[in-house]
Amino acid sequence: EQITTIIKSSEFNNTNLLDEDFTGTTTVAALQSLTITPGADVTDSLNVANQGFTAKVTDAIDTSIASQTDAEAMVGKLDDVIKDVNTSLSDMGAASRKIEGQLSFTSKLSDVVETGIGNLVDADLAKESAKLQALQVQQQLGVQALSIANQAPQTILSLFR
C-alpha cells in the first residue's frame, strides 16, 4: 500500500511517469535535437515513457499470504518488482544525463551566440565611430581650406594700402 501511495503521488506538473492509470501526461518529450538548418523539421526527441509500476506492484501484492509457499511467492514477485524498478531507474537516469548534457550544450551555444552578437555590435560601433571621425576630419579640413582661401584676398588688399 505504501508503494502504491508513492506511485500515485509521484506527480509533477500534471505528469506522472510511474502510474499508468494517471489521467494526465504519461509520456514526456524531454529533449529535442538541435537542427540549425533553416526550415528543417525537428523530429528526434528523447521520450521518457510511463514506467507502469502500478500494475507490477498490484500483481505482487494481490498474492495472499496464507502459507510459507505464498510468502515465498510474494517475495519472488517483490524481487521482480525491485528488478523492474532498478531497470526503470537506470533508464530514467540515462535520460536525465542526456537532458543535463543537452542543457549544458544549449547554455554554451547561447553564450557563444551572445558573444558573437556582442562582437558584431562592437565591430559595427567601431566602424561607425571611424566613419564619424573621418567626417569630422573632413569638416575641419574644409573649414581650414575656406579660412586659407579667405585670407588670400585680404593679403592682396593689404598690399594696396
mmCIF file of N, CA, C and O in Angstrom, residues 6 8 18 57 74 96 104 125 131 159:
data_model
loop_
_atom_site.group_PDB
_atom_site.id
_atom_site.type_symbol
_atom_site.label_atom_id
_atom_site.label_comp_id
_atom_site.label_asym_id
_atom_site.label_seq_id
_atom_site.Cartn_x
_atom_site.Cartn_y
_atom_site.Cartn_z
ATOM 1 N N ILE A 6 3.033 5.904 -2.976
ATOM 2 C CA ILE A 6 4.177 6.645 -3.521
ATOM 3 C C ILE A 6 4.040 6.794 -5.034
ATOM 4 O O ILE A 6 4.262 7.869 -5.597
ATOM 5 N N LYS A 8 1.269 6.706 -6.846
ATOM 6 C CA LYS A 8 0.154 7.609 -7.151
ATOM 7 C C LYS A 8 0.503 9.062 -6.879
ATOM 8 O O LYS A 8 0.008 9.963 -7.546
ATOM 9 N N LEU A 18 5.249 7.155 -13.385
ATOM 10 C CA LEU A 18 5.253 5.870 -12.699
ATOM 11 C C LEU A 18 3.897 5.179 -12.722
ATOM 12 O O LEU A 18 3.825 3.955 -12.676
ATOM 13 N N VAL A 57 3.178 -3.594 -9.209
ATOM 14 C CA VAL A 57 3.037 -3.659 -7.755
ATOM 15 C C VAL A 57 1.731 -4.348 -7.385
ATOM 16 O O VAL A 57 1.687 -5.160 -6.463
ATOM 17 N N MET A 74 5.319 -14.323 -2.896
ATOM 18 C CA MET A 74 5.237 -12.860 -2.829
ATOM 19 C C MET A 74 6.626 -12.235 -2.799
ATOM 20 O O MET A 74 6.865 -11.225 -3.456
ATOM 21 N N SER A 96 18.058 11.384 -17.804
ATOM 22 C CA SER A 96 18.425 12.587 -17.049
ATOM 23 C C SER A 96 19.803 13.093 -17.451
ATOM 24 O O SER A 96 20.010 14.300 -17.620
ATOM 25 N N SER A 104 23.554 21.690 -20.922
ATOM 26 C CA SER A 104 24.904 22.247 -20.960
ATOM 27 C C SER A 104 25.242 22.736 -22.361
ATOM 28 O O SER A 104 25.766 23.840 -22.540
ATOM 29 N N LEU A 125 29.907 49.341 -34.032
ATOM 30 C CA LEU A 125 30.152 50.596 -33.324
ATOM 31 C C LEU A 125 31.516 51.168 -33.675
ATOM 32 O O LEU A 125 31.662 52.377 -33.869
ATOM 33 N N LYS A 131 33.873 56.148 -39.093
ATOM 34 C CA LYS A 131 33.210 56.988 -40.106
ATOM 35 C C LYS A 131 32.966 58.394 -39.557
ATOM 36 O O LYS A 131 33.173 59.390 -40.258
ATOM 37 N N LEU A 159 48.171 94.765 -49.459
ATOM 38 C CA LEU A 159 49.274 95.289 -50.286
ATOM 39 C C LEU A 159 48.890 96.611 -50.939
ATOM 40 O O LEU A 159 49.746 97.458 -51.177
#
